[in-house]
mmCIF file of C-alpha atoms in Angstrom:
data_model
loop_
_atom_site.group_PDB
_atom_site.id
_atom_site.type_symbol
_atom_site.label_atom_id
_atom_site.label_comp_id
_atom_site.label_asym_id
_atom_site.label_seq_id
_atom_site.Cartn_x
_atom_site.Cartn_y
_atom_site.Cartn_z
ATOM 1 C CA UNK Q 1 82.825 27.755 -22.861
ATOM 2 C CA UNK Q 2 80.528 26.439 -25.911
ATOM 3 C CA UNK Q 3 82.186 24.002 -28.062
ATOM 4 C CA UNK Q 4 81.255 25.305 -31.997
ATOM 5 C CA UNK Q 5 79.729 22.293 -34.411
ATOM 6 C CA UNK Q 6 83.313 21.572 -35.911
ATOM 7 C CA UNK Q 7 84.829 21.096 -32.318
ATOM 8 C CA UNK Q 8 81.698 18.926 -31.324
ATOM 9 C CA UNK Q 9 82.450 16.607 -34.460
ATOM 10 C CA UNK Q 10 86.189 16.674 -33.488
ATOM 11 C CA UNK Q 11 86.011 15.874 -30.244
ATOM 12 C CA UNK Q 12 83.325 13.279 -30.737
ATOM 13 C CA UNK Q 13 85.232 10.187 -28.923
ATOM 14 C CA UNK Q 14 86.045 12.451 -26.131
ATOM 15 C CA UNK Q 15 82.543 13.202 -25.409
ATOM 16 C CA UNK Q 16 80.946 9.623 -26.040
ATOM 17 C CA UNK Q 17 83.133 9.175 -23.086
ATOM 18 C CA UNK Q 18 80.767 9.244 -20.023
ATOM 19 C CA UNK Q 19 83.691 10.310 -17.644
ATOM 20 C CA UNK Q 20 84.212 12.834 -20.178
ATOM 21 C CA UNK Q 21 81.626 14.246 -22.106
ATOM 22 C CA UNK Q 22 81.061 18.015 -23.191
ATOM 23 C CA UNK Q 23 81.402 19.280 -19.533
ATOM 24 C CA UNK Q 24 84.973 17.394 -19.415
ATOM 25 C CA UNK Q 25 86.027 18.508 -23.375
ATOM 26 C CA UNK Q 26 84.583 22.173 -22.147
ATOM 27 C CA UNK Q 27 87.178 22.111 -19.368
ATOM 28 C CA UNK Q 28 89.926 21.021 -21.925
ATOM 29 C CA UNK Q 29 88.989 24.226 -24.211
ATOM 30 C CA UNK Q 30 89.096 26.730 -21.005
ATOM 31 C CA UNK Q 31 92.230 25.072 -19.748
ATOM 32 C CA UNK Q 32 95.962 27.040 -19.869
ATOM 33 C CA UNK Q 33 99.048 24.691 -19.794
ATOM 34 C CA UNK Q 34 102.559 25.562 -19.774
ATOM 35 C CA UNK Q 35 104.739 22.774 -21.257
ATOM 36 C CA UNK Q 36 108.459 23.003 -19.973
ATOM 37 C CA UNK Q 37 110.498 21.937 -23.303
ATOM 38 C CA UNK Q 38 109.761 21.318 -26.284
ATOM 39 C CA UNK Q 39 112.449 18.142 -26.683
ATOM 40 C CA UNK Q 40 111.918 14.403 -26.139
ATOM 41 C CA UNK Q 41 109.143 14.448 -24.126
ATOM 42 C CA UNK Q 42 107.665 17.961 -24.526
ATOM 43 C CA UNK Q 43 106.457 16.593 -28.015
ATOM 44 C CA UNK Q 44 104.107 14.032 -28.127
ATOM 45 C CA UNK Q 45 102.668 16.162 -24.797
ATOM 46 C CA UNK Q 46 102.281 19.092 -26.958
ATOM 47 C CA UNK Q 47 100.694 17.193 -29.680
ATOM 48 C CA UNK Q 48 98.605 14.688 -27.702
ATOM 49 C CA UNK Q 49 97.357 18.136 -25.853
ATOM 50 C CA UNK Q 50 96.761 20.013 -28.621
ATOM 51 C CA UNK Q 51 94.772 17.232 -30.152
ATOM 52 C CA UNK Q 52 92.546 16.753 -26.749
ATOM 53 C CA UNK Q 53 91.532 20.438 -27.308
ATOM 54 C CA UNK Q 54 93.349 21.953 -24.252
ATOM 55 C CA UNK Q 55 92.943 25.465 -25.627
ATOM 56 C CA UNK Q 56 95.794 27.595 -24.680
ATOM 57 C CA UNK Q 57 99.297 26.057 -24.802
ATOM 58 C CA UNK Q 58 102.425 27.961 -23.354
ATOM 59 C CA UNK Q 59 105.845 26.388 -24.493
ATOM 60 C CA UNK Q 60 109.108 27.355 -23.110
ATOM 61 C CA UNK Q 61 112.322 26.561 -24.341
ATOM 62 C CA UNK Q 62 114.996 28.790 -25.826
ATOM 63 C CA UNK Q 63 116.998 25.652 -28.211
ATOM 64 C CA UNK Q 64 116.757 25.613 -31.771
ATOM 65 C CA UNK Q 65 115.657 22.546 -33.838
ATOM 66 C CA UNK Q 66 119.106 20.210 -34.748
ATOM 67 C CA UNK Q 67 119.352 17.418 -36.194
ATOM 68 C CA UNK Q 68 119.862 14.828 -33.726
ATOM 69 C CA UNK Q 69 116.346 15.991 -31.900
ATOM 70 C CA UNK Q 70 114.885 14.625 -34.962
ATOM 71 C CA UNK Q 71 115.438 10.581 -33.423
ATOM 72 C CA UNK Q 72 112.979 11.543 -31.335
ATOM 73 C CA UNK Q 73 111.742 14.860 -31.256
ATOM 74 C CA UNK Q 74 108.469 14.042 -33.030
ATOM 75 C CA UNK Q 75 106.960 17.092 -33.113
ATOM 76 C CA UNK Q 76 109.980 18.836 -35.446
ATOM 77 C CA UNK Q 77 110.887 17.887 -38.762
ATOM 78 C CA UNK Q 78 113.925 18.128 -41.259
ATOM 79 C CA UNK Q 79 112.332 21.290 -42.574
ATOM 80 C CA UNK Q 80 112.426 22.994 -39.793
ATOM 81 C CA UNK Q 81 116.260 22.406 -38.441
ATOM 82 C CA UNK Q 82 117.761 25.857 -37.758
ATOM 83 C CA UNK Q 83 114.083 27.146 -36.244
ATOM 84 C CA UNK Q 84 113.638 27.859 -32.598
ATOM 85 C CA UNK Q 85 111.952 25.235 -30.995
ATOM 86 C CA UNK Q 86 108.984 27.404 -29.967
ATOM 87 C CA UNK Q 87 107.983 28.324 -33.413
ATOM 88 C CA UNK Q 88 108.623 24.879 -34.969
ATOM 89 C CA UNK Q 89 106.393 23.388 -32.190
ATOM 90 C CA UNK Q 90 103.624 26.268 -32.773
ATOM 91 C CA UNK Q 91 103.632 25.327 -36.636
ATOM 92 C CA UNK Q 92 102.888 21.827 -35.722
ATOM 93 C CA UNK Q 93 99.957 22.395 -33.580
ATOM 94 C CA UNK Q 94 98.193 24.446 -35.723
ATOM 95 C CA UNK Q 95 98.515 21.714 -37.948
ATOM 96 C CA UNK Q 96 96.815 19.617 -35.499
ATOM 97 C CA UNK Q 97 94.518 21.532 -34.348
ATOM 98 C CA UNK Q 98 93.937 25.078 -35.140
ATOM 99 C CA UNK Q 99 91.498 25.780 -32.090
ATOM 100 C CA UNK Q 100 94.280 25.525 -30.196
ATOM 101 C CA UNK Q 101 96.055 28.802 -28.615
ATOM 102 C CA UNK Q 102 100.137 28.493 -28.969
ATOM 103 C CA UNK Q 103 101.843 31.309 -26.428
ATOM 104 C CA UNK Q 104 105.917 30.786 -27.312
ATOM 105 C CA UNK Q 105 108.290 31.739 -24.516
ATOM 106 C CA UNK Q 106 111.795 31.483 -26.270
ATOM 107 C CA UNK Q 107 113.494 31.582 -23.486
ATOM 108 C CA UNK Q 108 114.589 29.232 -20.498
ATOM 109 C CA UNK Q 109 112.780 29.027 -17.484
ATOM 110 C CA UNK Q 110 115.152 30.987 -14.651
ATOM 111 C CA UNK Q 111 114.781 32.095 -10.815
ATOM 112 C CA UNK Q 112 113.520 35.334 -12.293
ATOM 113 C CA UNK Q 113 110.604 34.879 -14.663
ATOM 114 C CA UNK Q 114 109.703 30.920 -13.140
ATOM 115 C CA UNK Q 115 106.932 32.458 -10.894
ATOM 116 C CA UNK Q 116 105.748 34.417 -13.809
ATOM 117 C CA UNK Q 117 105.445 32.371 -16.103
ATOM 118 C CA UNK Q 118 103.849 29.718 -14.263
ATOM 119 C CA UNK Q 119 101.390 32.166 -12.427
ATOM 120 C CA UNK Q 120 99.318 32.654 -15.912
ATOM 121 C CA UNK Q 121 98.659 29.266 -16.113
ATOM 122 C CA UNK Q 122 95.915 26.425 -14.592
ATOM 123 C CA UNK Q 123 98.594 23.279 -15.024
ATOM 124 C CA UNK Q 124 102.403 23.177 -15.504
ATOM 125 C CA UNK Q 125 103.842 19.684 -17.323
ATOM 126 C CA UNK Q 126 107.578 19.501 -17.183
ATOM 127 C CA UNK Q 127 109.588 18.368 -19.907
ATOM 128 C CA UNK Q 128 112.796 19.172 -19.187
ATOM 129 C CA UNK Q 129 115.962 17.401 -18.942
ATOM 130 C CA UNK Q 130 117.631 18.374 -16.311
ATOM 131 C CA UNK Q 131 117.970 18.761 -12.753
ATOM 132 C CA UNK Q 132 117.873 22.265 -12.036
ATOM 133 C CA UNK Q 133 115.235 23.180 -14.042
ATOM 134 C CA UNK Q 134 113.039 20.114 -12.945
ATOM 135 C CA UNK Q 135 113.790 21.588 -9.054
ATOM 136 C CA UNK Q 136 112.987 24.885 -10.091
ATOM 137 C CA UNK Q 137 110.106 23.966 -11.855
ATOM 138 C CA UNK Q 138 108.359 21.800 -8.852
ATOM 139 C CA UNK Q 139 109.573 24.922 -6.088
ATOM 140 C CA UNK Q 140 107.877 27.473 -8.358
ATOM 141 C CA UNK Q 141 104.647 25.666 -9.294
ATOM 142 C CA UNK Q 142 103.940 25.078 -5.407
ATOM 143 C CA UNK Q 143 104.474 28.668 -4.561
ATOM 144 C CA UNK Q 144 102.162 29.490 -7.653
ATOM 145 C CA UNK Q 145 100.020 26.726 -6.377
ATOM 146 C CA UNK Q 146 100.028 25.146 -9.793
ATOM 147 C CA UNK Q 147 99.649 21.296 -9.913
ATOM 148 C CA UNK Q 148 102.970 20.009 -12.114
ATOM 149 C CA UNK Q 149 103.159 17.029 -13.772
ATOM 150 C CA UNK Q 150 107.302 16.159 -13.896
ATOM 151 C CA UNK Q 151 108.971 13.310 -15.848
ATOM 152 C CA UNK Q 152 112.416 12.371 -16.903
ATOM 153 C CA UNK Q 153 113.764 9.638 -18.974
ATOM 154 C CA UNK Q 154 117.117 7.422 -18.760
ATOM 155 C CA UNK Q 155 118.738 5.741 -21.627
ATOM 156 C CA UNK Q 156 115.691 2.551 -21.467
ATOM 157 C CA UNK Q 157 113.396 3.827 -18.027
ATOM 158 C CA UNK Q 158 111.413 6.491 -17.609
ATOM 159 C CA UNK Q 159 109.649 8.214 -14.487
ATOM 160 C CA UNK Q 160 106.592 10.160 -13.894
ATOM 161 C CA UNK Q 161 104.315 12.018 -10.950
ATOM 162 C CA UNK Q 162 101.938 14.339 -9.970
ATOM 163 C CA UNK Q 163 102.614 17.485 -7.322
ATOM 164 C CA UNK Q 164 100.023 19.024 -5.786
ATOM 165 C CA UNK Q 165 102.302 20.084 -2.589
ATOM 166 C CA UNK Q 166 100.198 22.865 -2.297
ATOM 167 C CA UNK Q 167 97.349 20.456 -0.716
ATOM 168 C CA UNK Q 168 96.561 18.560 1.711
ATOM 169 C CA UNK Q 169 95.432 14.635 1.207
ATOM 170 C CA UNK Q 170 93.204 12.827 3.015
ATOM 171 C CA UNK Q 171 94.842 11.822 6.087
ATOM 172 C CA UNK Q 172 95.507 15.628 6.433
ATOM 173 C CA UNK Q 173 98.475 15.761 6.313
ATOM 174 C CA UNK Q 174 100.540 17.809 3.440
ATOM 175 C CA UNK Q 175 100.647 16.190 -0.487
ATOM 176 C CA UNK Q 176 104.394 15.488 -0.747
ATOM 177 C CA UNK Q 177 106.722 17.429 -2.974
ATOM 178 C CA UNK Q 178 109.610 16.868 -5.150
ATOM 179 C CA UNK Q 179 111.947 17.429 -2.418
ATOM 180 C CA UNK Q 180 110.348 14.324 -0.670
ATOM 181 C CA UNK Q 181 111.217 12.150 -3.587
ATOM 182 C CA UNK Q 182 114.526 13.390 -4.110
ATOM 183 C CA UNK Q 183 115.880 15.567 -1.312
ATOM 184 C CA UNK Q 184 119.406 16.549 -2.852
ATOM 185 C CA UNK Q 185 119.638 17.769 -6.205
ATOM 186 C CA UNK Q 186 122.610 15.356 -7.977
ATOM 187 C CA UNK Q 187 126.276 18.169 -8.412
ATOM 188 C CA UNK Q 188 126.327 19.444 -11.886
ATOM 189 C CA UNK Q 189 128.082 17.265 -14.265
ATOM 190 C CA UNK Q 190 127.572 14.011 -12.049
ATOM 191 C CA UNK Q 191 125.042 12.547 -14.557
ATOM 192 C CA UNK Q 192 125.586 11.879 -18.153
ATOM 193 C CA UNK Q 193 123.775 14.047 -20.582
ATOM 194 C CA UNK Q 194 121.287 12.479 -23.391
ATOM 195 C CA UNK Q 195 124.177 13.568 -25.655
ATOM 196 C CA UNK Q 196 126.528 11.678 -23.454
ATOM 197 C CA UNK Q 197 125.026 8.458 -22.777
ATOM 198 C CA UNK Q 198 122.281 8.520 -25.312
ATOM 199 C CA UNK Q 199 118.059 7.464 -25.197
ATOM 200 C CA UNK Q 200 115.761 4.936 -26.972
ATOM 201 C CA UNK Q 201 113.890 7.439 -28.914
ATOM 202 C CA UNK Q 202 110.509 5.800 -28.738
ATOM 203 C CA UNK Q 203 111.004 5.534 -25.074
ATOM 204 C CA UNK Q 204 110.508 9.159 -24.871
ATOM 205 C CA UNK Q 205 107.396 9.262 -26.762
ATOM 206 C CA UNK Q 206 106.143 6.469 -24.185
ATOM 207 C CA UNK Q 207 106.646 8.250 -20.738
ATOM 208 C CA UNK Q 208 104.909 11.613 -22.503
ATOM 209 C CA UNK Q 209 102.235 10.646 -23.510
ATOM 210 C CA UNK Q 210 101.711 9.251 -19.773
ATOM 211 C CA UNK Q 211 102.675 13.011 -19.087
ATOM 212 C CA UNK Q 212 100.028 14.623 -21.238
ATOM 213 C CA UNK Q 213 97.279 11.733 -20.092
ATOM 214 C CA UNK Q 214 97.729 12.368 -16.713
ATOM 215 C CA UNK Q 215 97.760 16.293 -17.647
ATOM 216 C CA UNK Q 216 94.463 15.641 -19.244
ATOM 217 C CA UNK Q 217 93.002 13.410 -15.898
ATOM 218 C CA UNK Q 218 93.895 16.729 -14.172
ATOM 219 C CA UNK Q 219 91.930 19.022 -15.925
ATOM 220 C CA UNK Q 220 89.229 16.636 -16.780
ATOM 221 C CA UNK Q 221 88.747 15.485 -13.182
ATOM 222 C CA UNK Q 222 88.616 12.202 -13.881
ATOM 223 C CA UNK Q 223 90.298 8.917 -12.445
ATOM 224 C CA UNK Q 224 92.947 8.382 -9.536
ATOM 225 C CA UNK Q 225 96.152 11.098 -9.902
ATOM 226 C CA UNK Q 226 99.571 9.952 -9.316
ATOM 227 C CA UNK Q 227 99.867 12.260 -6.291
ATOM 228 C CA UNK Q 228 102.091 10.407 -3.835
ATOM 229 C CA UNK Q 229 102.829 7.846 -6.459
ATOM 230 C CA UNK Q 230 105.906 7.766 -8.709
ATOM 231 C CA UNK Q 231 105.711 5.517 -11.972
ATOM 232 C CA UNK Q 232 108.669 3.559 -13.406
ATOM 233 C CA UNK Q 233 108.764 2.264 -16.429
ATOM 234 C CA UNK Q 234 111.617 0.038 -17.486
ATOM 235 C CA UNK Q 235 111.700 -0.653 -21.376
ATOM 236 C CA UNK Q 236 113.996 -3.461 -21.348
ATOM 237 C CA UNK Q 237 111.694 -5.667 -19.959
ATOM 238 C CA UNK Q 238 108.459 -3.646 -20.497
ATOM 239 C CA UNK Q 239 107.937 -3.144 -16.696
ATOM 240 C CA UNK Q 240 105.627 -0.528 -15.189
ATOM 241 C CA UNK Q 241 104.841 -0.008 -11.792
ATOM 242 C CA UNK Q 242 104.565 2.757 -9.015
ATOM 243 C CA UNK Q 243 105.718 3.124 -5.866
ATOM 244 C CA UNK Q 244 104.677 5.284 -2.853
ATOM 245 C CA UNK Q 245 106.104 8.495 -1.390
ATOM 246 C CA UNK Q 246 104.926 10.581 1.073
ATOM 247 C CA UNK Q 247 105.608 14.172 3.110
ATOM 248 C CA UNK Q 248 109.029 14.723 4.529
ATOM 249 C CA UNK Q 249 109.519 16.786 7.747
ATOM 250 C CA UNK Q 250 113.062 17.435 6.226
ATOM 251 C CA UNK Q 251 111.878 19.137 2.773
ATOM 252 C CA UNK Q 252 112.305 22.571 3.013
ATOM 253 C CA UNK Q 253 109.002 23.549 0.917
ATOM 254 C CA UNK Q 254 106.608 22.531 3.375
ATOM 255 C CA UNK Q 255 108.405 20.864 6.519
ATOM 256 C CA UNK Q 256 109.541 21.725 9.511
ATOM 257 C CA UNK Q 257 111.597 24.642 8.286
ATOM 258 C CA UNK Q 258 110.404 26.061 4.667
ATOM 259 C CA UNK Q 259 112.340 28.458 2.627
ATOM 260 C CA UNK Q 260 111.059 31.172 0.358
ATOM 261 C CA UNK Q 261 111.425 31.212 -3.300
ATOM 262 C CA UNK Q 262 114.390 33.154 -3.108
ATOM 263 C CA UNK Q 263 116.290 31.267 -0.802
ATOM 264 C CA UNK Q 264 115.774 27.780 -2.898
ATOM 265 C CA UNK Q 265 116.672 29.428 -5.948
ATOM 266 C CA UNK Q 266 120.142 30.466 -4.331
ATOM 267 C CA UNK Q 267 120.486 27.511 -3.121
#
């Protein structure tokens, strides 16, 4: 996929970059992303994306702008309060970067139009916040065979990974899944919503950008992945660090007894 003179000049510090280059900014242009959410941390992933050059974005969320995203929805503005998310986020990009490719999917990602949706795409970053959708999002992308990069944010931490259960890694046994990390998705209701308990917004902005720089490693091909590695960040104290995980026997994706699509989603 040729890169026209405008793109060359635009993408100039990307391809300066020896681990990048125009082979590496080529595979940004041909790539397809889905972005689960448009919110906290769907933004700056959207927009740090979009400005790489990745040149077909899906987005899928059915909210409307309000105005308490604004605090740290960066990617919306006062202008737009009222506007589904979808089309306020598409405006934006094309003010970014109008090589880019927006595909809006107002609606919310469900049992029945997950595999779908993620099937007509190369890489699936999820922005979502909450539990059900971030399990449904990691069971569909490894039956799509997708690799999903998945983060969530507290009120001052943030956490982020790579899945690629789908895989095997170099001790040959299976990459390890959600379900290794966290084996029991928390009762509905247990944990306070952002509305609830509130969020730092910048923190947000911190932990996706992470999101859409690993994203861009992916496709890229570049550096080490956080497969098997989950990153904490605590803002308090300005803490990162990552700690291993590994396959579980017990996970019912690829252990000892796996379940279809079907019978997670009832689940």
């Amino acid at each position: 996929m040729t890169l026209s003179p405008a793109e060359l000049e635009r993408y100039a510090r990307h391809i300066v970059l020896r681990d990048v280059g125009g082979p590496g900014q080529q595979k940004l242009k041909a790539a397809r992303v889905l972005v689960i959410g448009a919110g906290g941390l769907g933004a700056p992933v959207l927009q740090y994306l979009a400005a790489a050059g990745v040149g077909t974005l899906g987005i899928v969320d059915d909210d409307t702008v309000s105005l308490s995203n604004l605090q740290r929805q960066v990617i919306h503005d006062t202008d737009q309060l009222g506007e589904p998310k979808v089309a306020s986020a598409a405006e934006a990009i094309s003010r970014i970067n109008p090589h880019v490719k927006v595909e809006p999917h107002p609606v919310r990602l469900r049992p029945e139009n997950a595999l779908a949706l993620i099937g007509r795409y190369d890489l699936v970053v999820d922005g979502s916040d909450n539990f059900a959708t971030r399990y449904l999002a990691s069971d569909a992308s490894f039956f799509a065979k997708k690799p999903l990069v998945t983060g969530a944010v507290g009120q001052f931490d943030g956490s982020l990974t790579l899945l690629k259960p789908y895989e095997t890694g170099a001790d040959g046994k299976p990459n390890p899944t959600y379900r290794c990390i966290f084996p029991d998705q928390p009762p509905e209701g247990m944990l306070p919503t952002c509305a609830e308990a509130g969020i730092l917004g910048a923190l947000t902005g911190t932990i996706g950008s992470l999101q859409a720089l690993e994203a861009i490693k992916e496709i890229v091909g570049i550096g080490e992945g956080l497969v098997g590695r989950l990153l904490l960040f605590d803002a308090r104290s300005m803490r990162m660090e990552t700690i291993r995980y590994a396959w579980s026997a017990k996970n019912p994706l690829t252990g000892a007894m796996p379940k279809s699509f079907a019978e997670l989603a009832d689940a």
